[in-house]
Amino acid sequence: MAKHIFITGGVVSGLGKGITGSSLGVLLKSGGLKIFMQKFDPYLNIDPGTINPIEHGEVYVTDDGAETDLDLGHYERFIDINLSKHSSTSAGRIYYEALEKERNGKYGGKTVQVIPHITNEIKQRIYKAELESKADVVITEIGGTVGDIESQPFLEALRQVRMEKGKENVMFVHVALLPYLKVSGEFKTKPIQHSVKELLNLGIQPDVIVARSEFDFDQKLKDKISLLCSIPSENVVSCPDSDSIYKVPLVIEKSNLHKIAAKQLDLKLNDSKLEDWNKLVNNIENSKEVLTVHIVGKYVELSDAYLSVIESLKFAGYEINKKIKIHWVNARKLTEQNIKEELSGSTGILVPGGFGEDGVQGKILAAQYARENNIPYLGICLGMQIACIEFARNVLNLKDAHTTEIDSKTQNPIIDIMEGKNRENIGGTLRLGRYVTSLKEGTKASELYKDKVAVERHRHRYEFNNKYREIFEKNGIVFSGLYPEQDLVEIIEYPKNDFFVAAQYHPEFTSRPNKPNPLFMGFINAINKR
Ligand code: GLN
């Protein structure tokens, strides 16, 4: 039987509940425990796969092909585990499945209600995660803030789990904002008190408060929060803002949150050894020199849309003690007239994944600029397709070459829809998750992976059209990664240039601190060489 830690948020969203939960996971794992993490999101979309990244940030893909919230990326990167579809559930999915059961007569003629039917669905998911992960500790984060209408059924389900399993098996950690008022020079505890009251209204007494504040605070304030929120003073944890999220596990270690959890949940916890984290933080602090990467995308106003890409670039940079600066280039605004000005001086160009027509023309220009000027290029998913279209148009002289995602009538469908996929039913129907790519010997890809295969995650519906393989090869493109089972192109490279590599998969989902994905490492090394 696993122990459970539930993470709720108070006062405002965006406090880093996910980072707090993951950091706690890091410490518990380093103390010898097996950890599983999951997130409940109160929105009504069935999964975030169809939500605009401007609203919700990137869609993170797990090994087993679930399209999930970006917080799962933090969980995986921090704890260095591979999560699954059990790690991500939205209110929409819960209702969808409950209503399906209703249509199929599974509720035996009962009136279907939030309590018990929806709450039971939620509890089942918690128990399923416990069962299938065989973890010692399951950490569950509830998205949003306590008091939101949508999160109430989730909190009610958690209350029931606590009642069923007892305090020695279930711990509530409430992460809440402790604002500092500059005018009067003091911290204000009232918002935290209010959010704890909200929890109490729902029958939940938190065991720990993680107060998120601008600065560290003293024992006197801990005692005050303790008194007003009925929590032992040692269970009030200060978690001040940090200049890097990767320093938070060290902050949590100092706060003893892992020991508080071990005590309440009776966990056998060895001394934690955070050598890896210390190494990472050292690398971060020693990374003074800056390398610049031009990312040509369409969501430049919101870096969360490319979160895993950015973190992957940073990890690769830290390995060689370099700070990465992202220079955002809005693909929608790139034209033949301004491309030189926009990309002049660039030392590395990355075209990330994407869907739809918007910005595609600008991305094609960027790939051309990189190829013609021998600037290191890393293409990811759509970024690979773009590189192929550009090559076909400008080297093979197939002027109307395109992807049928955008031009279904092109005479030269270099990129075409995969067999068995259709354009209409867009939710959860892509080629998703982990597939094994065979690497061709003697190529950049095989040199970088130092292996015969690359195991990476996918999220796409279109593919390189094999009819064009020969003519591409004759003109210098190497297909260095293939998926033999379906004869799909997974990696292309252009060896005439120092570094021109593009993958149909998403290498950013397997990058971890101290273990950057090989393609990112190759790209950053190439930039550094320049
Ligand atoms: N839109 C492209 C496809 O569906 C690329 C997807 C992506 O970049 N994730 O194949």
Coordinates of C-alpha atoms and ligand atoms in Angstrom, one line a residue:
M1 CA 0.0 0.0 0.0
A2 CA 1.4 3.4 -1.0
K3 CA 1.4 6.5 1.1
H4 CA -0.2 9.6 -0.4
I5 CA 0.8 13.2 -0.4
F6 CA -1.8 15.7 -1.7
I7 CA -0.6 19.1 -2.8
T8 CA -3.1 21.9 -2.9
G9 CA -2.6 25.6 -3.8
G10 CA -3.8 28.6 -1.9
V11 CA -4.5 32.3 -2.6
V12 CA -3.2 32.5 -6.2
S13 CA -2.1 30.1 -8.9
G14 CA 1.3 30.0 -10.4
L15 CA 3.1 29.5 -7.1
G16 CA 5.0 26.5 -8.2
K17 CA 3.0 23.7 -6.6
G18 CA 4.4 21.4 -9.2
I19 CA 8.0 22.4 -8.4
T20 CA 7.4 22.0 -4.7
G21 CA 5.8 18.6 -5.1
S22 CA 8.6 17.5 -7.5
S23 CA 11.3 18.7 -5.1
L24 CA 9.7 16.8 -2.3
G25 CA 9.7 13.8 -4.7
V26 CA 13.4 14.3 -5.4
L27 CA 14.2 14.1 -1.7
L28 CA 12.0 11.1 -1.0
K29 CA 13.5 9.3 -4.0
S30 CA 17.0 10.1 -2.9
G31 CA 16.1 8.7 0.5
G32 CA 15.5 5.4 -1.2
L33 CA 11.7 5.5 -1.9
K34 CA 9.9 4.8 -5.1
I35 CA 7.8 7.8 -6.2
F36 CA 4.9 8.3 -8.6
M37 CA 3.4 11.7 -9.4
Q38 CA 0.1 12.7 -10.8
K39 CA -1.8 15.8 -11.5
F40 CA -5.5 16.5 -11.5
D41 CA -6.6 19.5 -13.6
P42 CA -10.0 21.0 -13.0
Y43 CA -10.7 22.2 -16.6
L44 CA -13.3 20.5 -18.8
N45 CA -11.1 19.6 -21.8
I46 CA -10.6 15.9 -21.9
D47 CA -6.9 16.4 -22.2
P48 CA -4.7 19.5 -23.0
G49 CA -3.9 18.1 -26.4
T50 CA -6.3 20.5 -28.2
I51 CA -5.8 23.5 -25.9
N52 CA -3.9 26.4 -27.5
P53 CA -0.4 26.6 -26.0
I54 CA -1.0 30.3 -25.5
E55 CA -3.7 29.4 -22.9
H56 CA -2.0 26.4 -21.3
G57 CA 1.6 26.2 -22.3
E58 CA 3.1 23.2 -24.1
V59 CA 1.5 19.8 -24.3
Y60 CA 3.8 17.3 -22.6
V61 CA 3.9 13.8 -24.0
T62 CA 4.6 10.7 -21.8
D63 CA 6.2 7.5 -23.0
D64 CA 2.8 5.8 -23.3
G65 CA 1.5 8.6 -25.4
A66 CA -0.6 10.6 -23.1
E67 CA -0.9 14.3 -24.0
T68 CA -0.6 16.1 -20.6
D69 CA 0.0 19.3 -18.7
L70 CA 3.4 20.8 -18.7
D71 CA 3.8 20.2 -15.0
L72 CA 4.4 16.5 -15.8
G73 CA 7.6 17.7 -17.6
H74 CA 8.8 19.2 -14.3
Y75 CA 7.9 16.0 -12.5
E76 CA 9.8 13.8 -14.9
R77 CA 12.8 16.2 -15.1
F78 CA 13.1 16.6 -11.4
I79 CA 12.5 13.1 -10.2
D80 CA 14.0 11.5 -13.3
I81 CA 11.1 9.0 -13.8
N82 CA 8.9 8.1 -16.7
L83 CA 5.3 8.8 -15.9
S84 CA 2.2 7.5 -17.7
K85 CA -1.3 8.3 -18.6
H86 CA -2.2 7.6 -15.0
S87 CA -0.3 10.8 -14.2
S88 CA -2.7 13.3 -15.8
T89 CA -6.4 13.6 -15.4
S90 CA -8.7 16.5 -16.1
A91 CA -12.2 17.1 -14.8
G92 CA -13.3 16.7 -18.4
R93 CA -12.0 13.2 -18.6
I94 CA -13.6 12.2 -15.3
Y95 CA -17.0 13.5 -16.4
Y96 CA -16.6 12.0 -19.9
E97 CA -15.9 8.6 -18.5
A98 CA -18.7 8.8 -15.9
L99 CA -21.1 9.9 -18.6
E100 CA -20.0 7.1 -20.9
K101 CA -20.8 4.6 -18.0
E102 CA -24.2 6.3 -17.6
R103 CA -24.9 5.8 -21.3
N104 CA -23.9 2.2 -21.1
G105 CA -26.1 1.5 -18.1
K106 CA -23.3 0.9 -15.7
Y107 CA -24.8 2.8 -12.9
G108 CA -27.8 0.4 -12.5
G109 CA -30.5 3.0 -12.9
K110 CA -29.2 5.3 -10.2
T111 CA -29.3 9.1 -10.4
V112 CA -25.8 10.1 -11.4
Q113 CA -24.4 12.8 -9.1
V114 CA -21.1 14.6 -8.3
I115 CA -21.0 12.8 -5.0
P116 CA -20.6 9.8 -5.1
H117 CA -20.2 9.1 -8.8
I118 CA -17.7 11.8 -9.9
T119 CA -15.8 11.6 -6.6
N120 CA -15.6 7.8 -6.9
E121 CA -14.1 8.2 -10.4
I122 CA -11.5 10.5 -8.9
K123 CA -10.7 8.2 -6.1
Q124 CA -10.4 5.2 -8.4
R125 CA -7.8 7.1 -10.4
I126 CA -5.8 7.7 -7.2
Y127 CA -5.9 4.1 -6.3
K128 CA -5.1 3.0 -9.8
A129 CA -2.0 5.2 -9.9
E130 CA -1.0 3.6 -6.6
L131 CA -1.6 0.0 -7.9
E132 CA 0.0 0.3 -11.3
S133 CA 3.0 2.3 -10.2
K134 CA 3.8 0.1 -7.2
A135 CA 5.3 3.3 -5.7
D136 CA 6.0 3.8 -2.0
V137 CA 4.7 7.3 -2.2
V138 CA 2.2 8.8 -4.7
I139 CA 2.3 12.6 -4.8
T140 CA -0.9 14.1 -6.3
E141 CA -1.1 17.8 -7.3
I142 CA -4.5 19.4 -7.6
G143 CA -4.3 22.1 -10.3
G144 CA -5.8 25.6 -9.6
T145 CA -6.5 27.2 -6.3
V146 CA -8.6 26.1 -3.3
G147 CA -11.9 27.9 -3.6
D148 CA -12.3 27.4 -7.4
I149 CA -15.7 25.9 -8.2
E150 CA -14.2 23.3 -10.5
S151 CA -11.8 21.9 -8.0
Q152 CA -14.4 21.1 -5.3
P153 CA -15.1 17.5 -6.4
F154 CA -11.4 16.7 -6.4
L155 CA -10.9 18.1 -2.9
E156 CA -14.0 16.2 -1.7
A157 CA -12.5 13.0 -3.1
L158 CA -9.2 13.7 -1.3
R159 CA -11.0 14.3 1.9
Q160 CA -12.6 10.8 1.5
V161 CA -9.3 9.2 0.7
R162 CA -7.8 10.7 3.9
M163 CA -10.8 9.4 5.9
E164 CA -10.5 5.9 4.4
K165 CA -6.8 5.6 4.8
G166 CA -6.1 7.7 7.9
K167 CA -3.6 10.5 8.7
E168 CA -0.7 8.1 8.9
N169 CA -1.1 7.2 5.2
V170 CA -2.3 10.5 3.7
M171 CA -0.7 13.9 4.1
F172 CA -2.0 17.3 2.9
V173 CA 0.6 19.9 1.9
H174 CA -0.9 23.3 1.2
V175 CA 1.3 25.6 -0.9
A176 CA 0.1 29.2 -0.4
L177 CA 1.2 32.8 -1.0
L178 CA 2.6 34.8 1.9
P179 CA 2.7 38.3 0.5
Y180 CA 5.2 40.9 1.7
L181 CA 3.9 44.5 1.9
K182 CA 6.7 46.8 1.0
V183 CA 5.0 50.0 2.3
S184 CA 4.7 48.6 5.8
G185 CA 7.7 46.2 5.5
E186 CA 5.8 43.1 6.8
F187 CA 4.5 39.8 5.7
K188 CA 0.7 39.4 5.7
T189 CA -0.6 36.0 6.9
K190 CA -4.3 36.8 6.3
P191 CA -4.5 35.3 2.7
I192 CA -3.0 32.0 4.0
Q193 CA -5.5 32.0 6.9
H194 CA -8.4 32.5 4.4
S195 CA -7.3 29.7 2.1
V196 CA -6.8 27.3 5.0
K197 CA -10.4 28.3 6.1
E198 CA -11.6 27.4 2.6
L199 CA -9.9 23.9 3.0
L200 CA -11.5 23.5 6.4
N201 CA -14.9 24.3 4.9
L202 CA -14.4 21.3 2.7
G203 CA -13.4 19.2 5.7
I204 CA -9.6 19.2 5.1
Q205 CA -7.1 20.2 7.7
P206 CA -3.7 20.6 6.0
D207 CA -0.8 19.0 7.7
V208 CA 1.9 21.3 6.3
I209 CA 1.9 24.8 4.9
V210 CA 4.5 25.7 2.4
A211 CA 4.5 29.5 2.5
R212 CA 5.7 30.9 -0.8
S213 CA 7.1 34.3 -0.4
E214 CA 9.6 36.8 -1.7
F215 CA 12.1 36.2 1.1
D216 CA 12.7 33.7 3.9
F217 CA 10.9 34.5 7.1
D218 CA 11.6 33.9 10.8
Q219 CA 10.4 31.6 13.5
K220 CA 8.1 34.2 15.0
L221 CA 6.1 34.3 11.8
K222 CA 6.1 30.5 11.6
D223 CA 4.6 30.4 15.1
K224 CA 1.9 32.9 14.1
I225 CA 0.9 30.9 11.0
S226 CA 1.0 27.7 13.1
L227 CA -1.3 29.2 15.8
L228 CA -3.8 30.6 13.3
C229 CA -3.9 27.6 11.0
S230 CA -3.7 24.9 13.7
I231 CA -0.5 23.4 12.3
P232 CA 2.6 22.5 14.3
S233 CA 5.1 25.2 13.9
E234 CA 7.8 22.9 12.5
N235 CA 5.3 22.0 9.8
V236 CA 5.3 25.6 8.5
V237 CA 7.8 25.6 5.7
S238 CA 9.3 28.7 4.1
C239 CA 10.0 28.5 0.4
P240 CA 11.3 31.8 -0.8
D241 CA 11.6 32.8 -4.5
S242 CA 14.6 31.3 -6.2
D243 CA 16.5 32.5 -9.2
S244 CA 16.4 28.9 -10.6
I245 CA 13.8 26.3 -10.1
Y246 CA 16.6 23.7 -9.9
K247 CA 17.6 25.2 -6.6
V248 CA 14.3 24.4 -5.0
P249 CA 15.1 20.8 -4.0
L250 CA 18.0 22.2 -1.9
V251 CA 15.6 24.7 -0.3
I252 CA 13.2 21.9 0.5
E253 CA 16.0 19.8 1.9
K254 CA 16.9 22.6 4.3
S255 CA 13.3 23.0 5.3
N256 CA 13.1 19.3 6.2
L257 CA 9.8 18.8 4.4
H258 CA 10.8 15.3 3.5
K259 CA 11.5 14.5 7.1
I260 CA 8.1 15.9 8.1
A261 CA 6.5 13.6 5.5
A262 CA 8.6 10.6 6.7
K263 CA 7.5 11.2 10.3
Q264 CA 3.8 11.5 9.6
L265 CA 3.6 8.8 7.0
D266 CA 6.1 6.5 8.9
L267 CA 8.4 6.2 5.9
K268 CA 11.8 4.5 6.1
L269 CA 13.9 7.3 4.7
N270 CA 17.6 7.0 4.3
D271 CA 19.7 10.2 4.4
S272 CA 19.2 12.0 1.2
K273 CA 22.2 12.5 -1.1
L274 CA 21.7 15.4 -3.5
E275 CA 25.1 15.2 -5.1
D276 CA 23.6 15.4 -8.6
W277 CA 21.6 18.5 -7.6
N278 CA 24.6 20.2 -6.1
K279 CA 26.5 19.4 -9.2
L280 CA 23.7 20.9 -11.3
V281 CA 23.4 24.0 -9.1
N282 CA 27.2 24.4 -9.3
N283 CA 27.1 24.2 -13.0
I284 CA 24.3 26.8 -13.1
E285 CA 26.2 29.2 -11.0
N286 CA 29.4 28.7 -13.0
S287 CA 27.7 29.2 -16.3
K288 CA 28.6 32.8 -17.0
E289 CA 29.4 32.9 -20.7
V290 CA 26.3 33.2 -22.9
L291 CA 25.3 31.2 -26.0
T292 CA 22.4 32.5 -28.0
V293 CA 19.8 30.4 -29.7
H294 CA 17.3 31.8 -32.1
I295 CA 14.0 30.0 -31.7
V296 CA 11.8 30.7 -34.7
G297 CA 8.3 29.9 -33.5
K298 CA 4.8 31.3 -33.3
Y299 CA 4.2 31.6 -29.6
V300 CA 7.1 33.9 -28.8
E301 CA 5.0 35.9 -26.4
L302 CA 4.8 32.9 -24.1
S303 CA 7.8 30.8 -23.4
D304 CA 5.7 28.2 -21.6
A305 CA 4.6 27.0 -25.0
Y306 CA 8.1 25.7 -25.6
L307 CA 9.0 24.9 -22.0
S308 CA 10.7 21.5 -22.5
V309 CA 12.7 22.9 -25.4
I310 CA 14.0 25.7 -23.3
E311 CA 14.9 23.5 -20.4
S312 CA 16.6 21.0 -22.7
L313 CA 18.7 23.9 -24.2
K314 CA 19.6 25.0 -20.7
F315 CA 20.7 21.5 -19.5
A316 CA 22.9 21.1 -22.6
G317 CA 24.4 24.6 -21.9
Y318 CA 25.1 23.8 -18.2
E319 CA 27.1 20.7 -19.3
I320 CA 29.7 23.0 -20.8
N321 CA 29.2 25.8 -18.3
K322 CA 27.3 28.1 -20.7
K323 CA 24.2 30.1 -20.0
I324 CA 21.6 29.9 -22.8
K325 CA 20.0 33.1 -24.0
I326 CA 16.9 32.6 -26.2
H327 CA 16.4 35.1 -28.9
W328 CA 12.8 34.8 -29.9
V329 CA 11.9 35.3 -33.6
N330 CA 8.3 35.6 -34.5
A331 CA 7.9 33.3 -37.5
R332 CA 4.7 35.1 -38.5
K333 CA 6.6 38.3 -39.1
L334 CA 9.6 36.8 -41.0
T335 CA 9.8 37.8 -44.6
E336 CA 12.3 37.6 -47.4
Q337 CA 12.9 41.3 -46.8
N338 CA 13.7 41.2 -43.1
I339 CA 15.2 37.7 -42.7
K340 CA 18.8 38.9 -42.9
E341 CA 18.2 41.6 -40.4
E342 CA 16.3 39.3 -38.0
L343 CA 18.8 36.4 -38.2
S344 CA 22.0 38.1 -38.8
G345 CA 24.6 37.2 -36.2
S346 CA 22.7 34.2 -35.2
T347 CA 24.8 31.2 -34.1
G348 CA 22.1 28.6 -33.9
I349 CA 18.6 28.3 -35.2
L350 CA 15.9 26.1 -33.7
V351 CA 12.5 25.5 -35.3
P352 CA 10.3 23.8 -32.8
G353 CA 7.1 21.7 -33.3
G354 CA 3.8 23.2 -34.4
F355 CA 0.5 22.8 -36.1
G356 CA -1.3 24.7 -38.8
E357 CA -0.4 27.3 -41.4
D358 CA 0.5 30.2 -39.2
G359 CA 4.1 31.1 -39.4
V360 CA 5.1 28.3 -41.7
Q361 CA 6.4 30.6 -44.4
G362 CA 8.7 32.3 -41.9
K363 CA 10.0 29.0 -40.6
I364 CA 10.8 27.9 -44.1
L365 CA 12.8 31.1 -44.6
A366 CA 14.7 30.4 -41.3
A367 CA 15.6 26.9 -42.4
Q368 CA 16.9 28.2 -45.7
Y369 CA 18.9 30.8 -44.0
A370 CA 20.5 28.2 -41.6
R371 CA 21.3 25.8 -44.5
E372 CA 22.7 28.4 -46.8
N373 CA 24.8 30.1 -44.2
N374 CA 26.0 27.0 -42.4
I375 CA 24.4 28.0 -39.1
P376 CA 23.7 25.1 -36.7
Y377 CA 20.1 24.1 -37.2
L378 CA 17.9 21.9 -35.0
G379 CA 14.5 21.1 -36.3
I380 CA 11.9 19.4 -34.1
C381 CA 8.8 17.7 -35.5
L382 CA 7.3 20.4 -37.7
G383 CA 10.8 21.9 -37.7
M384 CA 12.0 18.7 -39.5
Q385 CA 9.1 18.8 -42.0
I386 CA 9.9 22.5 -42.6
A387 CA 13.6 21.6 -43.3
C388 CA 12.5 19.0 -45.9
I389 CA 10.0 21.4 -47.6
E390 CA 12.7 24.1 -47.8
F391 CA 15.2 21.6 -49.3
A392 CA 12.7 20.4 -51.9
R393 CA 11.8 24.0 -52.9
N394 CA 15.3 25.5 -53.1
V395 CA 17.6 22.7 -53.8
L396 CA 15.5 20.2 -55.7
N397 CA 13.7 23.1 -57.4
L398 CA 10.2 21.7 -56.6
K399 CA 8.7 25.1 -56.1
D400 CA 5.3 24.0 -54.9
A401 CA 6.7 21.4 -52.4
H402 CA 4.6 21.4 -49.2
T403 CA 3.0 19.5 -46.5
T404 CA -0.5 18.4 -47.1
E405 CA -1.4 19.7 -43.7
I406 CA -1.3 23.1 -45.3
D407 CA -1.7 22.6 -49.0
S408 CA -3.7 19.4 -49.7
K409 CA -3.5 20.0 -53.5
T410 CA 0.3 20.4 -53.9
Q411 CA 1.9 18.5 -56.8
N412 CA 4.8 17.7 -54.5
P413 CA 3.5 16.5 -51.1
I414 CA 7.0 16.1 -49.5
I415 CA 5.2 15.7 -46.2
D416 CA 2.0 13.8 -46.2
I417 CA -0.6 12.5 -43.8
M418 CA 0.3 9.1 -42.3
E419 CA -1.6 6.0 -43.2
G420 CA -4.6 5.5 -41.1
K421 CA -4.7 9.1 -39.8
N422 CA -7.4 11.6 -40.6
R423 CA -7.8 15.3 -40.4
E424 CA -11.2 15.6 -38.8
N425 CA -11.0 13.9 -35.4
I426 CA -8.2 15.9 -33.8
G427 CA -8.3 14.9 -30.1
G428 CA -5.9 12.2 -29.1
T429 CA -5.5 10.7 -32.6
L430 CA -1.9 11.6 -33.4
R431 CA 1.0 9.2 -33.5
L432 CA 1.9 9.6 -29.9
G433 CA 4.5 8.5 -27.4
R434 CA 7.6 6.3 -27.5
Y435 CA 8.9 4.6 -30.6
V436 CA 12.4 3.1 -31.2
T437 CA 14.3 4.8 -34.0
S438 CA 17.1 2.8 -35.8
L439 CA 20.1 5.0 -36.3
K440 CA 22.3 4.7 -39.4
E441 CA 25.9 4.1 -38.7
G442 CA 28.4 6.8 -39.4
T443 CA 25.9 9.6 -39.2
K444 CA 25.7 12.6 -36.8
A445 CA 22.7 11.0 -35.1
S446 CA 24.5 7.8 -34.3
E447 CA 27.6 9.7 -33.2
L448 CA 25.5 11.8 -30.8
Y449 CA 23.4 8.9 -29.4
K450 CA 26.4 6.6 -29.2
D451 CA 24.0 3.8 -29.9
K452 CA 22.2 1.9 -32.6
V453 CA 18.8 3.2 -31.5
A454 CA 17.2 6.3 -30.1
V455 CA 14.1 5.9 -28.0
E456 CA 12.1 9.1 -28.2
R457 CA 8.5 10.4 -27.9
H458 CA 6.3 11.5 -30.8
R459 CA 3.4 13.7 -31.5
H460 CA 2.5 14.2 -35.1
R461 CA 0.1 13.2 -37.8
Y462 CA 2.2 14.0 -41.0
E463 CA 5.4 12.2 -42.2
F464 CA 8.1 12.5 -44.8
N465 CA 6.8 11.1 -48.1
N466 CA 9.0 8.1 -49.0
K467 CA 8.5 8.7 -52.7
Y468 CA 11.0 11.5 -52.4
R469 CA 13.7 9.7 -50.4
E470 CA 15.9 8.9 -53.4
I471 CA 16.0 12.4 -54.8
F472 CA 16.7 13.9 -51.4
E473 CA 19.6 11.4 -50.9
K474 CA 21.0 12.1 -54.3
N475 CA 21.2 15.7 -53.4
G476 CA 22.9 15.3 -50.0
I477 CA 20.3 14.7 -47.4
V478 CA 21.0 11.7 -45.1
F479 CA 18.1 9.8 -43.5
S480 CA 19.9 8.9 -40.4
G481 CA 17.0 7.7 -38.3
L482 CA 14.2 5.4 -39.4
Y483 CA 11.3 3.5 -37.8
P484 CA 11.6 0.2 -39.7
E485 CA 8.3 -1.3 -38.7
Q486 CA 6.4 1.3 -40.8
D487 CA 9.4 2.6 -42.8
L488 CA 9.0 6.1 -41.4
V489 CA 11.7 8.8 -41.6
E490 CA 12.6 9.9 -38.1
I491 CA 15.8 11.9 -38.5
I492 CA 17.3 13.8 -41.4
E493 CA 20.6 15.5 -41.6
Y494 CA 22.6 17.5 -44.1
P495 CA 26.3 16.6 -43.6
K496 CA 27.6 19.4 -45.9
N497 CA 26.9 21.7 -43.0
D498 CA 28.6 21.6 -39.6
F499 CA 25.3 20.8 -37.8
F500 CA 22.0 20.5 -39.6
V501 CA 19.9 17.8 -37.9
A502 CA 16.1 17.5 -37.6
A503 CA 13.9 14.9 -36.0
Q504 CA 10.3 13.9 -36.5
Y505 CA 10.1 13.2 -32.7
H506 CA 10.4 15.5 -29.8
P507 CA 13.8 15.1 -28.2
E508 CA 12.9 17.7 -25.6
F509 CA 10.8 15.3 -23.6
T510 CA 13.6 13.0 -22.6
S511 CA 16.2 15.7 -21.6
R512 CA 17.0 15.6 -17.9
P513 CA 19.2 17.8 -15.7
N514 CA 22.7 16.5 -15.9
K515 CA 21.5 14.3 -18.9
P516 CA 20.7 16.5 -21.8
N517 CA 19.2 14.8 -24.9
P518 CA 22.0 14.0 -27.4
L519 CA 20.5 16.1 -30.2
F520 CA 20.4 19.2 -27.9
M521 CA 23.9 18.5 -26.7
G522 CA 25.1 18.2 -30.3
F523 CA 23.4 21.4 -31.3
I524 CA 24.8 23.4 -28.3
N525 CA 28.3 22.0 -28.9
A526 CA 28.0 23.1 -32.5
I527 CA 27.0 26.6 -31.4
N528 CA 29.8 26.7 -28.9
K529 CA 32.3 25.8 -31.6
R530 CA 31.2 28.7 -33.7
Ligands
GLN1 N1 1.8 19.4 -37.6 C1 2.8 18.4 -37.8 C2 2.2 17.0 -37.8 O1 1.1 16.8 -37.4 C3 3.9 18.5 -36.8 C4 3.5 18.2 -35.4 C5 4.5 18.7 -34.4 O2 5.3 19.5 -34.6 N2 4.3 18.3 -33.1 O3 2.8 16.1 -38.3

